[in-house]
Coordinates of C-alpha atoms in Angstrom, one line a residue:
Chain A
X1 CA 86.3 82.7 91.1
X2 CA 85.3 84.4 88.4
X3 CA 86.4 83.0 84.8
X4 CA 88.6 85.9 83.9
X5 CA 90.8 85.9 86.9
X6 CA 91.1 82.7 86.8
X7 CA 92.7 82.4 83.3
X8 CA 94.6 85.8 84.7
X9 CA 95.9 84.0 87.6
X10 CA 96.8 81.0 85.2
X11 CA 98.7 82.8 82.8
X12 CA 100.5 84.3 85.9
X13 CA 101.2 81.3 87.6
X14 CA 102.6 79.4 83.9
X15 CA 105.1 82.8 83.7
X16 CA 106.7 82.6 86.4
X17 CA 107.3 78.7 86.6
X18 CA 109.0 79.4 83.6
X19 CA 111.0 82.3 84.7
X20 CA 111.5 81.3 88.2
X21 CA 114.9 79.3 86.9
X22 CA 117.5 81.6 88.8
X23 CA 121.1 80.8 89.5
X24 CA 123.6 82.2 91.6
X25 CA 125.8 84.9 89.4
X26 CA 128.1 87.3 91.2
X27 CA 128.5 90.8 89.9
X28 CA 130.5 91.5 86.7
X29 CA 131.3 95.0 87.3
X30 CA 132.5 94.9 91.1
X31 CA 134.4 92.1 92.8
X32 CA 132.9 89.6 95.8
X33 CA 129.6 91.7 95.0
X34 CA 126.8 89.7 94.3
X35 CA 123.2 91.9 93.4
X36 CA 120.3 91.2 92.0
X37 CA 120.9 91.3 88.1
X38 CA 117.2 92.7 87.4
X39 CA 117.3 96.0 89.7
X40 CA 120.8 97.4 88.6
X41 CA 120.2 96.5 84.7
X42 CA 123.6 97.6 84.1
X43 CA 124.0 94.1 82.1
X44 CA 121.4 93.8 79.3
X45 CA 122.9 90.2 78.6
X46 CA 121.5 88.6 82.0
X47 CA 118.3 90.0 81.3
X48 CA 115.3 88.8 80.0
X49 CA 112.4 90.1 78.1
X50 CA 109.5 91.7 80.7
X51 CA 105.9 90.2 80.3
X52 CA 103.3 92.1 81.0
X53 CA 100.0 90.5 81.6
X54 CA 96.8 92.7 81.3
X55 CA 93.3 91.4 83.0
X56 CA 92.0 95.0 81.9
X57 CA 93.0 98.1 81.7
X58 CA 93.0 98.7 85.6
X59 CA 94.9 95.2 86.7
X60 CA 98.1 94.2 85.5
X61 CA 101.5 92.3 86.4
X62 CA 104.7 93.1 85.1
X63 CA 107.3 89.8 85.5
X64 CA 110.7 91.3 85.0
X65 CA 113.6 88.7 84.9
X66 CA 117.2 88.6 85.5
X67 CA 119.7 85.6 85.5
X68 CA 119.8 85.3 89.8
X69 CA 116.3 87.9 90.7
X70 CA 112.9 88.2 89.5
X71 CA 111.0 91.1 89.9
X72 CA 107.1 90.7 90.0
X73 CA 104.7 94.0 90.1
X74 CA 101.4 94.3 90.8
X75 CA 98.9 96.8 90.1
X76 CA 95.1 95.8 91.9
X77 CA 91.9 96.8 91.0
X78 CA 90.5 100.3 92.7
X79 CA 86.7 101.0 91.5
X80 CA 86.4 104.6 93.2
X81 CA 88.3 106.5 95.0
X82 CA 88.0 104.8 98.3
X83 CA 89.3 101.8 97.5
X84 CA 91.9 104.1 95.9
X85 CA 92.9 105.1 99.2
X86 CA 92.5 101.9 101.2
X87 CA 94.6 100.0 98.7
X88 CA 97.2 102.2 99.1
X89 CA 97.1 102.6 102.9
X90 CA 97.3 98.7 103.5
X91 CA 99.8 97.8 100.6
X92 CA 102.2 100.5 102.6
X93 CA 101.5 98.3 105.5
X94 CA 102.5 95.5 104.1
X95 CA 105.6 97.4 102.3
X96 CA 106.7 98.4 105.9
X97 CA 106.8 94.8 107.0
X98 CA 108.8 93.8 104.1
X99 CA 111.5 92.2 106.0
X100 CA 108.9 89.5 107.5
X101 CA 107.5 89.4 103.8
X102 CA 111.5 88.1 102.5
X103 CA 110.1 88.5 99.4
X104 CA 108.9 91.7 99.1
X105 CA 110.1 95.0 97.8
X106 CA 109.5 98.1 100.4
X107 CA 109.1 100.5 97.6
X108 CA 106.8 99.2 94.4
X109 CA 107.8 100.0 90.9
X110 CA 106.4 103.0 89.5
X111 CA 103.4 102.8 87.8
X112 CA 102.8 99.6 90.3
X113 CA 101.0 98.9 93.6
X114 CA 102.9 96.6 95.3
X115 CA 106.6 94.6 94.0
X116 CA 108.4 91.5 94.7
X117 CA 111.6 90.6 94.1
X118 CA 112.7 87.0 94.3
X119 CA 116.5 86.1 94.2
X120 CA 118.1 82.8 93.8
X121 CA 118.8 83.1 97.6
X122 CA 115.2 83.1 98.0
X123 CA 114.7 80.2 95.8
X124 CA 117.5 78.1 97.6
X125 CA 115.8 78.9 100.7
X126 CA 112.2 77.9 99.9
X127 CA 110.3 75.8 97.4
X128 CA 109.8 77.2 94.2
X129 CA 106.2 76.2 93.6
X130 CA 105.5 77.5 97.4
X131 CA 106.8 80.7 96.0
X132 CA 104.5 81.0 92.9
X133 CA 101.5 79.6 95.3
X134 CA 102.2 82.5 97.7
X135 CA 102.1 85.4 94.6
X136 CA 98.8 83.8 93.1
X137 CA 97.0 83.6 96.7
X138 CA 98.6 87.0 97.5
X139 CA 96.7 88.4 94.5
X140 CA 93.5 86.5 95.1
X141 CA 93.3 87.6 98.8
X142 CA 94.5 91.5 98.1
X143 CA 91.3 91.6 96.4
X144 CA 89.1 90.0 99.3
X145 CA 91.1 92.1 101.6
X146 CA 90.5 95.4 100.2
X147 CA 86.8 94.4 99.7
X148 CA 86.5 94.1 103.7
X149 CA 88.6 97.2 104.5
X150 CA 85.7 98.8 102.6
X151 CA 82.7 97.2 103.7
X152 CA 84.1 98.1 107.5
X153 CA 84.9 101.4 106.4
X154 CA 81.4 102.2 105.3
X155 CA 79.7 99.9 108.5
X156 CA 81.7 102.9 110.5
X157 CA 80.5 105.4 109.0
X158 CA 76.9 103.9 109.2
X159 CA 76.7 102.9 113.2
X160 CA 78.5 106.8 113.7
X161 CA 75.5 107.9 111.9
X162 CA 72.8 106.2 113.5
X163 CA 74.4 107.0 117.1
X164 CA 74.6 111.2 115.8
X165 CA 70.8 110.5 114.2
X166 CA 69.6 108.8 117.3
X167 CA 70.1 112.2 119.7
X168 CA 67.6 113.7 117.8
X169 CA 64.9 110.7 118.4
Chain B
X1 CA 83.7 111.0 123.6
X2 CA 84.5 113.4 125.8
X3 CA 84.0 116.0 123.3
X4 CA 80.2 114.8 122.7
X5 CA 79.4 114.5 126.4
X6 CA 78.0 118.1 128.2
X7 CA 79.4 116.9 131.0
X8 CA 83.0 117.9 131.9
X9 CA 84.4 114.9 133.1
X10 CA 87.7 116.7 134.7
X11 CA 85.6 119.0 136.2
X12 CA 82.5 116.5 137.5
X13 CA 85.9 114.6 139.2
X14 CA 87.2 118.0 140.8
X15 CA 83.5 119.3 142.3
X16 CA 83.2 115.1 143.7
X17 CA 86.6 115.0 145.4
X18 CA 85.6 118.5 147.3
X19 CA 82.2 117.0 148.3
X20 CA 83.2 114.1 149.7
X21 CA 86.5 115.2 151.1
X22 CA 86.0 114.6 154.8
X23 CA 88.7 117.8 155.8
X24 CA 88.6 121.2 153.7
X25 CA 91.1 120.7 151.0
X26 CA 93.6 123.5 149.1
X27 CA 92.7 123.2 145.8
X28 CA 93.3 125.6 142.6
X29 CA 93.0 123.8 139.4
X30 CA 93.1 124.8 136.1
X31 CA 91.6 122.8 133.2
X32 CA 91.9 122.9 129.9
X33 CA 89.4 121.3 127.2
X34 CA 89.6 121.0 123.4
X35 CA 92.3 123.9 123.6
X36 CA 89.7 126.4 124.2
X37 CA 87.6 125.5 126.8
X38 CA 89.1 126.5 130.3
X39 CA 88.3 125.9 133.9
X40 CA 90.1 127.2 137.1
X41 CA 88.6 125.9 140.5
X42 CA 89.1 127.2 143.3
X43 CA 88.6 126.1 147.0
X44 CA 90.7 127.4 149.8
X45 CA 91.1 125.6 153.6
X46 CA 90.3 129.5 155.4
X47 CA 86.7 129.4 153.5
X48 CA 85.5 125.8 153.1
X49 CA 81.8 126.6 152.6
X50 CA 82.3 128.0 149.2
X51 CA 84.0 126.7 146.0
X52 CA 84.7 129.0 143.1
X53 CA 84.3 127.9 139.5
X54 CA 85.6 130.3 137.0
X55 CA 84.5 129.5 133.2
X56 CA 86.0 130.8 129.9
X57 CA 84.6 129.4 126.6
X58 CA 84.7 130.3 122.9
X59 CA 81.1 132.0 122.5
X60 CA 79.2 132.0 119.6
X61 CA 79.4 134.7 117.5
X62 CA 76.8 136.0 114.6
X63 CA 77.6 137.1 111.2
X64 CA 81.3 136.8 112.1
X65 CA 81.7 139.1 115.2
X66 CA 81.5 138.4 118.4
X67 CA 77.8 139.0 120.5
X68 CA 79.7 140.5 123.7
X69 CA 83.2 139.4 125.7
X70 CA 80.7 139.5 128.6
X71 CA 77.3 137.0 129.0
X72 CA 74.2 138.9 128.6
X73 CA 72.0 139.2 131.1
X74 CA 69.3 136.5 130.4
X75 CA 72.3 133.9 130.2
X76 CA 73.4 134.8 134.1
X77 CA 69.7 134.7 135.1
X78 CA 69.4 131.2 133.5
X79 CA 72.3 130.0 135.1
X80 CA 71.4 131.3 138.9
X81 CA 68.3 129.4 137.9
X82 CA 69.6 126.2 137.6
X83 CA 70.2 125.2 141.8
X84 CA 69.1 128.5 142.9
X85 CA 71.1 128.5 146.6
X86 CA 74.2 126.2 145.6
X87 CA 74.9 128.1 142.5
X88 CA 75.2 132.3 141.9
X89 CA 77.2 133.6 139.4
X90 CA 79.3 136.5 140.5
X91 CA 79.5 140.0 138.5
X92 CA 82.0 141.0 137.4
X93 CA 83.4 137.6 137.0
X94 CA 87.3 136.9 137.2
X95 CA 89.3 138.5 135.0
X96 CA 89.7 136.5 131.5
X97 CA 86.8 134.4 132.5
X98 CA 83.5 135.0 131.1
X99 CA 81.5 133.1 133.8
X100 CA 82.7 133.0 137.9
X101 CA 80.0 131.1 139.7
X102 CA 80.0 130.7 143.5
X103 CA 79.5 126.8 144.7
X104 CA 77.9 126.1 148.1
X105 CA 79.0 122.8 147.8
X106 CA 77.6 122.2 151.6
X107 CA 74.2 122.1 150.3
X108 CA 74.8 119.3 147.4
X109 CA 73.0 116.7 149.7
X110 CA 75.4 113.7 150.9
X111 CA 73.4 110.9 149.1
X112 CA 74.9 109.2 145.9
X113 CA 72.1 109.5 143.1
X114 CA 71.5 113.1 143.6
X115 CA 74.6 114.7 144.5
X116 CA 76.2 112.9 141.4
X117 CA 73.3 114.4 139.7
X118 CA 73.7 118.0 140.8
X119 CA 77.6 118.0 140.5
X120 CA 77.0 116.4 136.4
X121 CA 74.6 119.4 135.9
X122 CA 77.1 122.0 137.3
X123 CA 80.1 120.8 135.2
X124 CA 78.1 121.0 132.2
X125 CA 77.5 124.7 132.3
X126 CA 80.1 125.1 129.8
X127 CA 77.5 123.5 127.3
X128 CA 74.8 125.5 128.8
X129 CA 76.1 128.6 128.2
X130 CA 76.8 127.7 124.7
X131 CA 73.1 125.9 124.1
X132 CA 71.8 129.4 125.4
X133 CA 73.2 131.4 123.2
X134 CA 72.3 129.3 120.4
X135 CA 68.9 129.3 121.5
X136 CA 68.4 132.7 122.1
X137 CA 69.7 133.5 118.5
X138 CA 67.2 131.3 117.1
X139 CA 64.5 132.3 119.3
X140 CA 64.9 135.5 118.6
X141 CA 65.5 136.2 115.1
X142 CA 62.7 136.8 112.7
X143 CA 62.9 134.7 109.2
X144 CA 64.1 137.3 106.8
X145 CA 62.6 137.0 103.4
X146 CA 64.2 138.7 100.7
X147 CA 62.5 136.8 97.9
X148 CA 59.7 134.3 96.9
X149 CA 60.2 131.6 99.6
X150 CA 63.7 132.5 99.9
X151 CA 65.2 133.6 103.3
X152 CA 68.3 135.5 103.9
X153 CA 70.8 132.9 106.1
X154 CA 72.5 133.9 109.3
X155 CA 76.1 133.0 109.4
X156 CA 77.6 131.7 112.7
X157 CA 80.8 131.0 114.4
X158 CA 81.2 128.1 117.3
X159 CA 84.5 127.2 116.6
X160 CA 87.1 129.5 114.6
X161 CA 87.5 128.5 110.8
X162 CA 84.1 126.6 111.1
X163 CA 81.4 128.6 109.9
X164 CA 77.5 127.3 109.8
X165 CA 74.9 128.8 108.7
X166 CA 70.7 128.9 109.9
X167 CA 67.9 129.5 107.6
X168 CA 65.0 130.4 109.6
X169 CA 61.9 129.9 107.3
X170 CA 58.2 129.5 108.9
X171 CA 57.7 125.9 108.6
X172 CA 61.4 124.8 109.5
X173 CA 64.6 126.2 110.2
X174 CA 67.9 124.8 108.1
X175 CA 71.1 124.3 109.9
X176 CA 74.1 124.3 106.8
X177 CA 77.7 123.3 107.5
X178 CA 80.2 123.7 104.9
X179 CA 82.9 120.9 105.3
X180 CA 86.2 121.5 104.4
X181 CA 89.1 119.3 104.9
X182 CA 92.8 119.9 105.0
X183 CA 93.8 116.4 103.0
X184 CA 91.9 114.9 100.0
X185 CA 91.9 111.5 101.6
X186 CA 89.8 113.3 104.3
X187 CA 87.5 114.5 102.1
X188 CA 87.4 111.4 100.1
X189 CA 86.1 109.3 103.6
X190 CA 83.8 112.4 104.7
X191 CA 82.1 111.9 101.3
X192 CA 81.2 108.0 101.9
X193 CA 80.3 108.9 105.1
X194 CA 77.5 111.8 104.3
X195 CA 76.4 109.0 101.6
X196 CA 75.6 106.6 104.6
X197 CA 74.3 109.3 106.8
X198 CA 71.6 110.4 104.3
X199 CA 71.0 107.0 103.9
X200 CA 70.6 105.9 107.3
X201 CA 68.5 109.5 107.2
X202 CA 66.2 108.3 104.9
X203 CA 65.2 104.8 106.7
X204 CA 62.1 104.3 108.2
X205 CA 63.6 103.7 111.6
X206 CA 65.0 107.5 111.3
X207 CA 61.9 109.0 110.0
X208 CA 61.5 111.4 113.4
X209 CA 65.2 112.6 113.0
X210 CA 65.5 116.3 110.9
X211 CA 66.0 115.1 107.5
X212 CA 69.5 115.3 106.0
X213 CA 70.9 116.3 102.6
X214 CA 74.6 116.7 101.6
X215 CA 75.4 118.2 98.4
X216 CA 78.6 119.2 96.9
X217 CA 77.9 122.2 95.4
X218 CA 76.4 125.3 97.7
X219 CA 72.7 125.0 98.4
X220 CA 69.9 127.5 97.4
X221 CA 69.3 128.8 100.5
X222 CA 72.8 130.2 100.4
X223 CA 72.7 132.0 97.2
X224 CA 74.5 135.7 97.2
X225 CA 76.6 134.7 100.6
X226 CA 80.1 135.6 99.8
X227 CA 82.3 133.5 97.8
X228 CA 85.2 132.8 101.2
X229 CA 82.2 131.1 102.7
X230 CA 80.6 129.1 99.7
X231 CA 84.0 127.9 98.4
X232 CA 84.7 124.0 100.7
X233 CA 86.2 120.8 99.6
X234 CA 83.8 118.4 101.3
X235 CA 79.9 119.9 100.1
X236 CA 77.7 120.9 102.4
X237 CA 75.5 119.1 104.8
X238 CA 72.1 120.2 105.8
X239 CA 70.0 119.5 108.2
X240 CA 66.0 120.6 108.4
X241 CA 65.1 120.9 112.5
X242 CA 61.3 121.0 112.6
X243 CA 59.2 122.0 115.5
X244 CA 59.0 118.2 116.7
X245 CA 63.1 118.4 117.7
X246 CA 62.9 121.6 119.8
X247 CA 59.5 120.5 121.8
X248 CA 60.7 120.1 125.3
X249 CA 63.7 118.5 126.6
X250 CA 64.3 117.4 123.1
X251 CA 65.8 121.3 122.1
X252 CA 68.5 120.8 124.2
X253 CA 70.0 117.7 122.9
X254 CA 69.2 119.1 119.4
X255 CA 71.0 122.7 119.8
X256 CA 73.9 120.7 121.1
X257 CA 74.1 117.8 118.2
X258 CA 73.8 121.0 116.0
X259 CA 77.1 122.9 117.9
X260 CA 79.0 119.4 117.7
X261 CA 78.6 118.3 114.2
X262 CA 82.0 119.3 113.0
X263 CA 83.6 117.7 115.8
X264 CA 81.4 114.4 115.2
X265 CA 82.6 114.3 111.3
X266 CA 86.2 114.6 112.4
X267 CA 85.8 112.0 114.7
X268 CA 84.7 109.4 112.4
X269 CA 87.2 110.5 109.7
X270 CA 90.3 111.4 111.7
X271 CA 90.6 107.4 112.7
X272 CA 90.4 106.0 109.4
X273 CA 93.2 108.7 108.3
X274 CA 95.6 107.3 110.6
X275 CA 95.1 103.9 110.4
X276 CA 97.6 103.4 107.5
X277 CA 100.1 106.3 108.9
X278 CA 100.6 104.4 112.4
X279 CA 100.7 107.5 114.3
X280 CA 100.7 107.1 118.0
X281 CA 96.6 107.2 118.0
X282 CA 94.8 105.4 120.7
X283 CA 91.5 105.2 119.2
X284 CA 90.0 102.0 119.7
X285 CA 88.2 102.3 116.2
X286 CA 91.7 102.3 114.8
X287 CA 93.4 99.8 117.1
X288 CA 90.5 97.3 116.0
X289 CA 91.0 98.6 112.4
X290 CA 95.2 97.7 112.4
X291 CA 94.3 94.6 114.1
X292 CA 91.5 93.4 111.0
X293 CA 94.7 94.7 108.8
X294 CA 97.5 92.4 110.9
X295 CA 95.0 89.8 110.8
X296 CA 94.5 90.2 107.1
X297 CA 98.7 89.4 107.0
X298 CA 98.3 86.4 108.4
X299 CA 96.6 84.9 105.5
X300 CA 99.7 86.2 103.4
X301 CA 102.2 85.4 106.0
X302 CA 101.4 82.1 106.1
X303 CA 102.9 80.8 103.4
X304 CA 106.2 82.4 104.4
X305 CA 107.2 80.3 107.3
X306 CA 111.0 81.4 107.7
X307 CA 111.1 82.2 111.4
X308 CA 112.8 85.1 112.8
X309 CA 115.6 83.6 114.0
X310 CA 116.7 82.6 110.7
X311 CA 116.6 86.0 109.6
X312 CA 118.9 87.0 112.7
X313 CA 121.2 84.7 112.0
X314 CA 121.6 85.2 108.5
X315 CA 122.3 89.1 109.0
X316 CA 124.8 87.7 111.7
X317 CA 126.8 85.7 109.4
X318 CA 126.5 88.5 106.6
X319 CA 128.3 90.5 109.7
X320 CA 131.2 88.1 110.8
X321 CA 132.0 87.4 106.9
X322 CA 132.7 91.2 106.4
X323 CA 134.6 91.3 109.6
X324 CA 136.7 88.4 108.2
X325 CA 137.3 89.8 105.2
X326 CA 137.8 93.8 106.5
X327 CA 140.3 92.5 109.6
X328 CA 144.4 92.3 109.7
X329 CA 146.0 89.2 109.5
X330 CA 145.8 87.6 113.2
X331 CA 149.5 86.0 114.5
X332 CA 149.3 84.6 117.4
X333 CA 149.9 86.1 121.1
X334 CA 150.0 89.5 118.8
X335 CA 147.5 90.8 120.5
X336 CA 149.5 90.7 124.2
X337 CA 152.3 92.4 122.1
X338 CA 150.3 95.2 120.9
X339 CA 148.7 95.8 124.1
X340 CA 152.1 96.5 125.9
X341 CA 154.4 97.6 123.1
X342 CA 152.1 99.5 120.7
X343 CA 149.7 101.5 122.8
X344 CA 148.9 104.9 122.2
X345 CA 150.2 107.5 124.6
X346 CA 147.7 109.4 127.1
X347 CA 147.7 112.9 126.0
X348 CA 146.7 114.9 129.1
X349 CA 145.5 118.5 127.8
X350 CA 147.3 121.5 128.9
X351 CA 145.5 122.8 131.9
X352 CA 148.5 124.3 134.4
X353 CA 151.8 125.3 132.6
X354 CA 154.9 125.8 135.2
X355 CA 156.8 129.1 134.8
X356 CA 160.3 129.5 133.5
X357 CA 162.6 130.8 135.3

């Protein structure tokens, strides 16, 4: 792994152990509601100060924190255009599936590829540092992934041309 | 690939099911291929010994017009040449068919290898006809020079919106295509793949195959063609056919890459389009392509082991509490009460009214 996304991933990883602490707070403004503090932002009091973290100008993660919900988005690397599109084809996929995900958001934040959104539900449910393991491996394979998608993409389009090439032979 | 293959597959099926039928069979099919090409077959029980085949194509047009509605002469002699005695086309042919060729299917011989072969060559005359024409354009024109080592390009029209062009010079003749695209992310996946197709060009192993160029900006040799023509979203490919590709057998096959390069980009770009819109596609390419994709969640799913049943029965309890909370209070036996005191009365609607006195 290279040295700079390993300190990225680090710096990360130390943010949200320290902002993964949520509790269970029900809605101030409307009774037996209970909603995740950090999308409605109606209350600035249960909110926290966002962190952005910056590996370059092209990769960042914004860690947005509420008193019961985190909110974590991504935005990955895209070299050229192609990557541009593939990274956006197969982080819809993934957005589509959301409800198998738990803990991720179907639409990402503006500005963003790709959001979570944790809640103390979430954190009841499942360990906490199984959580921050899943976000840091997420972002190491999204890379690997996108990587493939275009290596296959370009082996396509290099057996199509050999098989149109080879009816002229 | 249908669409690549000069054989009509539908058709080839048709013309085998007739020769082997053991009784005369009623048949009158139309087919319809690629939304332009279109067959009708005919074969009636009262004349078994002939089979009529009518063809109607999209013909190749020069400089934007088309040569003729009807097949010029040279094209119908080529095409009684092909099994003189099983095969005559018929003038005038059918009305709204170009081509109306009479099949003497009785003299296909009755052995496997060659009747197969015989029935493949007769379905493909769709792509015969075309090829001809092609041919006979390229045979025929003379290389106009209009400058120093410049030659004037003849535009040409296969299929409608998709325009080439051939340069005739005397060493080589250029095929153009303009590419355009409807979607950006179309064009941005045609561009990778002219890149690997002028690489794969250029290898050593390709070195017999007309050299290829794509370039995003119109080439020289169609300087002072007009702007509607030059003006494309996805460059232009070329390709340089020297004398070694039309020698031969080899002419055909390269007149008919040349007529199906449009459909050959699409093919390879269409796929890749879809794969992240999940439209109801049944490409294998693109099966294999969500599958890499699915298999890529795995590594993420993983770590998220919450089955689905949990999920289930979480929304289910989410349901009974707001049931809980939204229904009356319950006393017990109510319910038989309400059923028999408190029901609502039928309401039959008006439909006879009696008459007052």
């Amino acid at each position: 792994m290279a040295s700079s996304l390993r300190l990225y991933l680090t710096c990360i990883r130390n943010t949200l152990e320290a902002a993964l602490c949520l509790q269970n707070f029900p809605c101030q403004e409307v009774e037996r509601h209970n909603k995740p503090e950090v999308e409605l932002k109606t209350s600035p009091e249960l909110l926290l100060n966002p962190v952005l973290i910056c590996r370059n100008e092209a990769e960042k993660c914004l860690i947005e924190t509420s008193i019961n919900s985190l909110r974590i988005s991504l935005k990955v690397k895209q070299s050229d255009e192609l990557e541009n599109i593939l990274t956006k084809k197969f982080l819809r996929f993934l957005s589509m599936r959301a409800e198998a995900f738990q803990v991720l958001r179907r639409k990402p934040v503006q500005g963003y590829d790709i959001s979570f959104l944790i809640t103390n539900y979430h954190c009841e449910d499942m360990q906490k540092q199984k959580l921050i393991e899943f976000i840091v491996q997420f972002m190491e394979d999204i890379d690997k992934e996108i990587s493939e998608l275009k290596l296959s993409v370009n082996t396509r389009g290099r057996l199509v041309a050999t098989e149109f090439l080879k009816q002229f032979i | 690939m249908a669409c690549f293959e000069r054989v009509s597959p539908a058709l080839r099926e048709i013309l085998t099911r007739i020769h082997r039928a053991e009784r005369p069979l009623e048949v009158d099919h139309h087919v319809h291929e690629f939304g332009s090409v279109h067959y009708h077959v005919k074969h009636s029980v009262t004349d078994p010994v002939y089979t009529y085949l009518s063809v109607s194509t999209p013909l190749l047009s020069s400089q934007g017009l088309p040569i003729s509605s009807h097949l010029p002469q040279h094209t119908l002699e080529m095409v009684n040449g092909i099994f003189p005695g099983v095969m005559e086309a018929l003038v005038p042919p059918n009305e709204g068919y170009q081509l109306t060729l009479k099949l003497d299917i009785s003299r296909i011989p009755r052995d496997g290898k060659a009747s197969t072969k015989m029935i493949s060559d007769i379905a493909s005359v769709q792509s015969a006809l075309v090829s001809t024409q092609l041919k006979e354009i390229l045979r025929n024109v003379e290389s106009r020079e209009v400058g120093y080592g410049i030659y004037k390009p003849i535009k040409l029209m296969y299929h409608p919106r998709e325009p080439f062009f051939v340069v005739k010079q005397p060493a080589k003749t250029t095929a153009i295509f303009p590419m355009r695209f409807k979607e950006k992310e179309d064009v941005i996946i045609a561009t990778a793949f002219f890149q690997e197709l002028m690489d794969v060009g250029s290898s050593e192993a390709f070195r017999k195959a007309p050299h290829c160029i794509w370039s995003p900006i119109p080439p020289a040799e169609l300087r002072g063609e007009p702007i509607e023509d030059l003006s494309t979203n996805g460059g232009f490919l070329s390709f340089d056919i020297t004398l070694r590709h039309v020698q031969g057998k080899k002419l055909e096959k390269t007149v008919w890459s040349l007529l199906n390069v449009y459909t050959f980009v699409k093919w390879h770009v269409k796929p890749l389009h879809d794969v992240g819109n999940e439209e109801g596609d049944d490409h294998r390419e693109t099966r294999k392509k969500t599958k890499k994709v699915d298999g890529g969640c795995t590594n993420v799913r993983k770590w998220m082991r919450v089955s689905k049943k949990k999920i289930l029965g979480r929304n289910l309890e989410l349901g009974n509490k707001m049931k809980r909370i939204r229904s009356r209070i319950k006393i017990h036996c109510f319910s038989r009460l309400r059923r028999k005191w408190l029901r609502m009365p039928k309401f039959s609607p008006v439909t006879r009214y009696m008459k007052l006195e």
